Amino acid sequence: MALGQADPMADIRGLLADLPAIDRAARLKTAQLIAAHGEGAEFGRLRQLALWLADWRGAPPNITRPHLAIFAGRQEGIDAIGFRTPSALVDRQIDDLQSGTHPAARLCARHGFGLAVFDLARASPLPDPRLAEAMDPRAFAATIAFGMEALAPQPDLLLLTQIADGEEIAHAALALRLYGGEARFWLGAERAPKPTEAAIDAVEAIAARHAATNDPLELLRRVGGRDLAALCGAIIAARKLRAPCIIEGIGAVLAAGVLKAIVPDSLDHCLFARGDSQDYVDAIFDRIGVRPVIDFGLVRTRGCAAGFLALAAQSVCAMFG
């Protein structure tokens, strides 16, 4: 899945143009197994979960190597706006994830899941997208390729989320360009603290600067951030390797939305675990035509929601294997 240098954007589109389809024979066989093992019972969404796993892992599905990949990014230029996750908090959470003390890390350790935090050059933040393109085509393709490294441990179930500071404005601007509406909404009008007028102006300025294109991939390259590009790479690589994905958190959902806007069936191997409570997250779910499979009311837990859905997936395999 290497990306060339002659036309890296075309290489990315080429990967998206040739995605594996579901294994219909495995789905049918798993449906028959469920019917045979649970005669007279209705398994509802557990049945759907088992069939989805069979689509990508064969029949009967078996999940033994879940792996949580967390992409950590940073974007420059909005510190003065006063509307961002504090860098010190993000740094602390990354340290806790890497040291094993964060709840998501403890969950992974307890159940034998892999865990990796990918530092996306946080020491060299992306430029302010009000003033310049976030990445040139080669840097963008390199970040996509870096995201594909999440598949290096060969997981049979990939859990994806992100952690970043300084990207709230860019994420809102990307959503505004992809889906329309108002800047205030995509910043989270109901959140506390409420979006400042400076933050709203910044989102509108980014959207205006990059109004020359409606291409989702180009918008992601120009607006950022690195975490979203890497997440796209991980989702693409997982599909190529037939590894089902569980996606958690606003950034990961937005990255998935970029791929959905390019290739409508690009997320067939993905399920979603709610990791944010904002209305704008529901709006993205609506735009991409999905609903989260589980919702425990978790917010920014950096993989805990995805981890619980992975445990459900393993339990389903035990039930119907």
GROMACS .gro file of C-alpha atoms in nm:
model
  321
    1MET     CA    1   0.000   0.000   0.000
    2ALA     CA    2   0.292   0.232  -0.068
    3LEU     CA    3   0.216   0.579  -0.197
    4GLY     CA    4   0.430   0.721  -0.477
    5GLN     CA    5   0.564   1.072  -0.518
    6ALA     CA    6   0.468   1.156  -0.878
    7ASP     CA    7   0.102   1.221  -0.795
    8PRO     CA    8   0.041   1.128  -0.431
    9MET     CA    9  -0.321   1.248  -0.431
   10ALA     CA   10  -0.397   1.020  -0.727
   11ASP     CA   11  -0.235   0.731  -0.540
   12ILE     CA   12  -0.469   0.785  -0.245
   13ARG     CA   13  -0.770   0.794  -0.474
   14GLY     CA   14  -0.646   0.476  -0.639
   15LEU     CA   15  -0.648   0.296  -0.305
   16LEU     CA   16  -1.005   0.409  -0.245
   17ALA     CA   17  -1.113   0.295  -0.591
   18ASP     CA   18  -1.028  -0.069  -0.521
   19LEU     CA   19  -1.173  -0.173  -0.184
   20PRO     CA   20  -1.252  -0.534  -0.090
   21ALA     CA   21  -1.620  -0.626  -0.063
   22ILE     CA   22  -1.793  -0.819   0.212
   23ASP     CA   23  -1.769  -1.199   0.223
   24ARG     CA   24  -2.128  -1.293   0.146
   25ALA     CA   25  -2.063  -1.665   0.184
   26ALA     CA   26  -1.924  -1.611   0.535
   27ARG     CA   27  -2.224  -1.394   0.625
   28LEU     CA   28  -2.463  -1.668   0.511
   29LYS     CA   29  -2.274  -1.939   0.699
   30THR     CA   30  -2.270  -1.731   1.017
   31ALA     CA   31  -2.643  -1.664   0.987
   32GLN     CA   32  -2.696  -2.039   0.963
   33LEU     CA   33  -2.477  -2.099   1.271
   34ILE     CA   34  -2.673  -1.844   1.472
   35ALA     CA   35  -3.001  -2.005   1.369
   36ALA     CA   36  -2.870  -2.351   1.460
   37HIS     CA   37  -2.724  -2.254   1.799
   38GLY     CA   38  -3.006  -2.027   1.908
   39GLU     CA   39  -3.321  -2.198   1.788
   40GLY     CA   40  -3.624  -2.000   1.898
   41ALA     CA   41  -3.414  -1.706   2.024
   42GLU     CA   42  -3.386  -1.356   1.884
   43PHE     CA   43  -3.038  -1.207   1.917
   44GLY     CA   44  -3.117  -0.865   1.769
   45ARG     CA   45  -2.815  -0.639   1.743
   46LEU     CA   46  -2.582  -0.914   1.863
   47ARG     CA   47  -2.675  -1.108   1.551
   48GLN     CA   48  -2.598  -0.803   1.338
   49LEU     CA   49  -2.262  -0.767   1.512
   50ALA     CA   50  -2.177  -1.131   1.440
   51LEU     CA   51  -2.274  -1.095   1.074
   52TRP     CA   52  -2.065  -0.779   1.039
   53LEU     CA   53  -1.762  -0.957   1.183
   54ALA     CA   54  -1.818  -1.246   0.941
   55ASP     CA   55  -1.830  -1.000   0.651
   56TRP     CA   56  -1.462  -0.925   0.708
   57ARG     CA   57  -1.315  -1.212   0.914
   58GLY     CA   58  -1.488  -1.516   0.767
   59ALA     CA   59  -1.710  -1.778   0.928
   60PRO     CA   60  -1.731  -1.841   1.208
   61PRO     CA   61  -1.577  -1.506   1.311
   62ASN     CA   62  -1.306  -1.512   1.577
   63ILE     CA   63  -1.146  -1.202   1.729
   64THR     CA   64  -0.825  -1.260   1.924
   65ARG     CA   65  -0.604  -0.957   1.843
   66PRO     CA   66  -0.791  -0.629   1.900
   67HIS     CA   67  -0.565  -0.326   1.882
   68LEU     CA   68  -0.632   0.034   1.987
   69ALA     CA   69  -0.454   0.299   1.777
   70ILE     CA   70  -0.464   0.660   1.900
   71PHE     CA   71  -0.338   0.938   1.674
   72ALA     CA   72  -0.206   1.247   1.852
   73GLY     CA   73  -0.183   1.578   1.665
   74ARG     CA   74  -0.143   1.951   1.712
   75GLN     CA   75  -0.227   2.252   1.499
   76GLU     CA   76  -0.086   2.601   1.533
   77GLY     CA   77  -0.241   2.942   1.516
   78ILE     CA   78  -0.549   2.956   1.737
   79ASP     CA   79  -0.398   2.995   2.085
   80ALA     CA   80  -0.503   3.358   2.100
   81ILE     CA   81  -0.863   3.265   2.027
   82GLY     CA   82  -0.892   3.095   2.365
   83PHE     CA   83  -1.093   2.799   2.238
   84ARG     CA   84  -0.889   2.482   2.251
   85THR     CA   85  -0.813   2.178   2.460
   86PRO     CA   86  -0.521   2.277   2.687
   87SER     CA   87  -0.192   2.137   2.557
   88ALA     CA   88  -0.087   2.037   2.908
   89LEU     CA   89  -0.399   1.822   2.945
   90VAL     CA   90  -0.337   1.650   2.611
   91ASP     CA   91   0.029   1.590   2.702
   92ARG     CA   92  -0.077   1.439   3.037
   93GLN     CA   93  -0.329   1.209   2.873
   94ILE     CA   94  -0.073   1.091   2.618
   95ASP     CA   95   0.173   1.018   2.901
   96ASP     CA   96  -0.097   0.825   3.089
   97LEU     CA   97  -0.185   0.623   2.778
   98GLN     CA   98   0.178   0.536   2.715
   99SER     CA   99   0.254   0.455   3.079
  100GLY     CA  100  -0.053   0.235   3.115
  101THR     CA  101  -0.235   0.441   3.380
  102HIS     CA  102  -0.510   0.586   3.158
  103PRO     CA  103  -0.844   0.398   3.184
  104ALA     CA  104  -0.827   0.304   2.814
  105ALA     CA  105  -0.476   0.162   2.864
  106ARG     CA  106  -0.591  -0.033   3.170
  107LEU     CA  107  -0.884  -0.177   2.974
  108CYS     CA  108  -0.649  -0.287   2.695
  109ALA     CA  109  -0.403  -0.443   2.939
  110ARG     CA  110  -0.674  -0.628   3.128
  111HIS     CA  111  -0.815  -0.789   2.815
  112GLY     CA  112  -0.497  -0.841   2.614
  113PHE     CA  113  -0.564  -0.572   2.354
  114GLY     CA  114  -0.275  -0.403   2.177
  115LEU     CA  115  -0.231  -0.028   2.225
  116ALA     CA  116  -0.024   0.227   2.033
  117VAL     CA  117  -0.014   0.607   2.050
  118PHE     CA  118   0.111   0.764   1.726
  119ASP     CA  119   0.276   1.104   1.776
  120LEU     CA  120   0.206   1.301   1.458
  121ALA     CA  121   0.495   1.547   1.492
  122ARG     CA  122   0.331   1.735   1.779
  123ALA     CA  123   0.658   1.923   1.829
  124SER     CA  124   0.613   2.067   1.477
  125PRO     CA  125   0.248   2.174   1.462
  126LEU     CA  126   0.070   2.233   1.134
  127PRO     CA  127   0.036   2.597   1.021
  128ASP     CA  128  -0.269   2.809   1.085
  129PRO     CA  129  -0.514   2.708   0.806
  130ARG     CA  130  -0.638   3.067   0.791
  131LEU     CA  131  -0.300   3.160   0.646
  132ALA     CA  132  -0.179   2.855   0.453
  133GLU     CA  133  -0.261   2.503   0.344
  134ALA     CA  134  -0.213   2.261   0.632
  135MET     CA  135  -0.010   2.012   0.425
  136ASP     CA  136   0.133   1.995   0.076
  137PRO     CA  137   0.033   1.686  -0.127
  138ARG     CA  138   0.348   1.489  -0.041
  139ALA     CA  139   0.327   1.560   0.331
  140PHE     CA  140  -0.041   1.472   0.323
  141ALA     CA  141   0.025   1.140   0.147
  142ALA     CA  142   0.306   1.066   0.393
  143THR     CA  143   0.067   1.120   0.683
  144ILE     CA  144  -0.191   0.892   0.522
  145ALA     CA  145   0.083   0.629   0.484
  146PHE     CA  146   0.191   0.678   0.846
  147GLY     CA  147  -0.164   0.606   0.957
  148MET     CA  148  -0.150   0.276   0.774
  149GLU     CA  149   0.120   0.167   1.019
  150ALA     CA  150  -0.160   0.107   1.270
  151LEU     CA  151  -0.206  -0.225   1.090
  152ALA     CA  152   0.156  -0.336   1.144
  153PRO     CA  153   0.063  -0.559   1.443
  154GLN     CA  154  -0.187  -0.737   1.213
  155PRO     CA  155  -0.493  -0.686   1.435
  156ASP     CA  156  -0.813  -0.872   1.356
  157LEU     CA  157  -1.012  -0.581   1.505
  158LEU     CA  158  -0.882  -0.223   1.490
  159LEU     CA  159  -1.002   0.042   1.737
  160LEU     CA  160  -0.942   0.400   1.626
  161THR     CA  161  -0.955   0.737   1.799
  162GLN     CA  162  -0.749   1.055   1.828
  163ILE     CA  163  -0.626   1.312   2.074
  164ALA     CA  164  -0.520   1.662   1.973
  165ASP     CA  165  -0.498   2.024   2.078
  166GLY     CA  166  -0.534   2.328   1.859
  167GLU     CA  167  -0.749   2.146   1.604
  168GLU     CA  168  -1.099   2.230   1.722
  169ILE     CA  169  -1.117   2.525   1.484
  170ALA     CA  170  -0.984   2.328   1.186
  171HIS     CA  171  -1.219   2.036   1.254
  172ALA     CA  172  -1.517   2.272   1.269
  173ALA     CA  173  -1.408   2.441   0.945
  174LEU     CA  174  -1.373   2.105   0.771
  175ALA     CA  175  -1.722   2.003   0.885
  176LEU     CA  176  -1.859   2.337   0.768
  177ARG     CA  177  -1.709   2.287   0.421
  178LEU     CA  178  -1.820   1.924   0.399
  179TYR     CA  179  -2.172   1.962   0.532
  180GLY     CA  180  -2.270   2.329   0.526
  181GLY     CA  181  -2.461   2.500   0.804
  182GLU     CA  182  -2.316   2.753   1.048
  183ALA     CA  183  -1.975   2.779   1.208
  184ARG     CA  184  -2.127   2.820   1.555
  185PHE     CA  185  -2.302   2.483   1.529
  186TRP     CA  186  -1.989   2.292   1.424
  187LEU     CA  187  -1.796   2.443   1.713
  188GLY     CA  188  -2.057   2.304   1.952
  189ALA     CA  189  -2.302   2.581   2.033
  190GLU     CA  190  -2.423   2.393   2.343
  191ARG     CA  191  -2.077   2.315   2.484
  192ALA     CA  192  -1.920   2.487   2.782
  193PRO     CA  193  -1.748   2.720   2.741
  194LYS     CA  194  -1.950   2.843   2.447
  195PRO     CA  195  -1.768   2.927   2.124
  196THR     CA  196  -1.623   3.276   2.123
  197GLU     CA  197  -1.688   3.519   1.841
  198ALA     CA  198  -1.318   3.496   1.758
  199ALA     CA  199  -1.349   3.119   1.721
  200ILE     CA  200  -1.653   3.156   1.496
  201ASP     CA  201  -1.472   3.416   1.285
  202ALA     CA  202  -1.172   3.183   1.254
  203VAL     CA  203  -1.384   2.892   1.131
  204GLU     CA  204  -1.551   3.115   0.875
  205ALA     CA  205  -1.213   3.253   0.763
  206ILE     CA  206  -1.073   2.902   0.707
  207ALA     CA  207  -1.383   2.797   0.514
  208ALA     CA  208  -1.360   3.109   0.298
  209ARG     CA  209  -0.987   3.069   0.229
  210HIS     CA  210  -1.036   2.713   0.105
  211ALA     CA  211  -1.364   2.771  -0.080
  212ALA     CA  212  -1.205   2.703  -0.420
  213THR     CA  213  -1.252   2.327  -0.385
  214ASN     CA  214  -1.537   2.101  -0.279
  215ASP     CA  215  -1.325   1.786  -0.305
  216PRO     CA  216  -1.328   1.614   0.038
  217LEU     CA  217  -0.971   1.483   0.010
  218GLU     CA  218  -0.839   1.825  -0.094
  219LEU     CA  219  -1.029   1.990   0.189
  220LEU     CA  220  -0.872   1.756   0.441
  221ARG     CA  221  -0.525   1.826   0.299
  222ARG     CA  222  -0.573   2.201   0.307
  223VAL     CA  223  -0.749   2.234   0.643
  224GLY     CA  224  -0.596   1.949   0.848
  225GLY     CA  225  -0.511   1.805   1.078
  226ARG     CA  226  -0.253   1.530   1.069
  227ASP     CA  227  -0.458   1.315   1.305
  228LEU     CA  228  -0.751   1.308   1.062
  229ALA     CA  229  -0.525   1.224   0.767
  230ALA     CA  230  -0.361   0.941   0.961
  231LEU     CA  231  -0.701   0.810   1.068
  232CYS     CA  232  -0.806   0.800   0.703
  233GLY     CA  233  -0.493   0.600   0.626
  234ALA     CA  234  -0.568   0.354   0.905
  235ILE     CA  235  -0.929   0.308   0.789
  236ILE     CA  236  -0.817   0.247   0.429
  237ALA     CA  237  -0.545  -0.001   0.533
  238ALA     CA  238  -0.785  -0.188   0.758
  239ARG     CA  239  -1.026  -0.230   0.470
  240LYS     CA  240  -0.749  -0.355   0.242
  241LEU     CA  241  -0.650  -0.614   0.504
  242ARG     CA  242  -1.011  -0.704   0.591
  243ALA     CA  243  -0.974  -0.589   0.951
  244PRO     CA  244  -1.302  -0.453   1.089
  245CYS     CA  245  -1.277  -0.113   1.261
  246ILE     CA  246  -1.445   0.044   1.561
  247ILE     CA  247  -1.434   0.424   1.550
  248GLU     CA  248  -1.469   0.653   1.851
  249GLY     CA  249  -1.456   1.030   1.899
  250ILE     CA  250  -1.538   1.341   1.699
  251GLY     CA  251  -1.208   1.356   1.510
  252ALA     CA  252  -1.226   0.992   1.404
  253VAL     CA  253  -1.590   1.028   1.302
  254LEU     CA  254  -1.504   1.336   1.096
  255ALA     CA  255  -1.218   1.151   0.925
  256ALA     CA  256  -1.458   0.869   0.843
  257GLY     CA  257  -1.696   1.127   0.699
  258VAL     CA  258  -1.427   1.245   0.457
  259LEU     CA  259  -1.386   0.891   0.320
  260LYS     CA  260  -1.763   0.839   0.303
  261ALA     CA  261  -1.793   1.157   0.094
  262ILE     CA  262  -1.540   1.016  -0.155
  263VAL     CA  263  -1.652   0.651  -0.172
  264PRO     CA  264  -2.000   0.578  -0.030
  265ASP     CA  265  -1.920   0.219   0.075
  266SER     CA  266  -1.576   0.297   0.221
  267LEU     CA  267  -1.703   0.254   0.579
  268ASP     CA  268  -1.875  -0.082   0.538
  269HIS     CA  269  -1.606  -0.239   0.760
  270CYS     CA  270  -1.657   0.022   1.035
  271LEU     CA  271  -1.881   0.044   1.340
  272PHE     CA  272  -1.903   0.342   1.573
  273ALA     CA  273  -1.886   0.372   1.951
  274ARG     CA  274  -2.004   0.706   2.089
  275GLY     CA  275  -1.720   0.895   2.251
  276ASP     CA  276  -1.861   1.251   2.239
  277SER     CA  277  -2.196   1.396   2.340
  278GLN     CA  278  -2.218   1.710   2.126
  279ASP     CA  279  -2.502   1.774   1.881
  280TYR     CA  280  -2.257   1.822   1.596
  281VAL     CA  281  -2.136   1.463   1.639
  282ASP     CA  282  -2.494   1.343   1.588
  283ALA     CA  283  -2.512   1.565   1.281
  284ILE     CA  284  -2.207   1.394   1.129
  285PHE     CA  285  -2.355   1.053   1.210
  286ASP     CA  286  -2.668   1.163   1.024
  287ARG     CA  287  -2.468   1.286   0.724
  288ILE     CA  288  -2.279   0.958   0.689
  289GLY     CA  289  -2.586   0.745   0.761
  290VAL     CA  290  -2.472   0.559   1.073
  291ARG     CA  291  -2.559   0.539   1.441
  292PRO     CA  292  -2.324   0.443   1.725
  293VAL     CA  293  -2.367   0.080   1.829
  294ILE     CA  294  -2.310   0.160   2.196
  295ASP     CA  295  -2.360   0.478   2.396
  296PHE     CA  296  -2.255   0.482   2.761
  297GLY     CA  297  -2.246   0.861   2.777
  298LEU     CA  298  -1.866   0.865   2.753
  299VAL     CA  299  -1.687   1.184   2.644
  300ARG     CA  300  -1.323   1.200   2.532
  301THR     CA  301  -1.231   0.871   2.700
  302ARG     CA  302  -0.970   0.800   2.429
  303GLY     CA  303  -1.082   0.452   2.333
  304CYS     CA  304  -1.287   0.327   2.628
  305ALA     CA  305  -1.612   0.317   2.430
  306ALA     CA  306  -1.443   0.137   2.142
  307GLY     CA  307  -1.289  -0.104   2.391
  308PHE     CA  308  -1.626  -0.202   2.533
  309LEU     CA  309  -1.763  -0.263   2.185
  310ALA     CA  310  -1.458  -0.480   2.113
  311LEU     CA  311  -1.540  -0.686   2.423
  312ALA     CA  312  -1.893  -0.729   2.291
  313ALA     CA  313  -1.748  -0.842   1.957
  314GLN     CA  314  -1.535  -1.104   2.129
  315SER     CA  315  -1.834  -1.223   2.330
  316VAL     CA  316  -2.042  -1.259   2.013
  317CYS     CA  317  -1.767  -1.472   1.860
  318ALA     CA  318  -1.777  -1.697   2.167
  319MET     CA  319  -2.154  -1.723   2.146
  320PHE     CA  320  -2.173  -1.822   1.781
  321GLY     CA  321  -1.830  -1.970   1.702
   0.00000   0.00000   0.00000
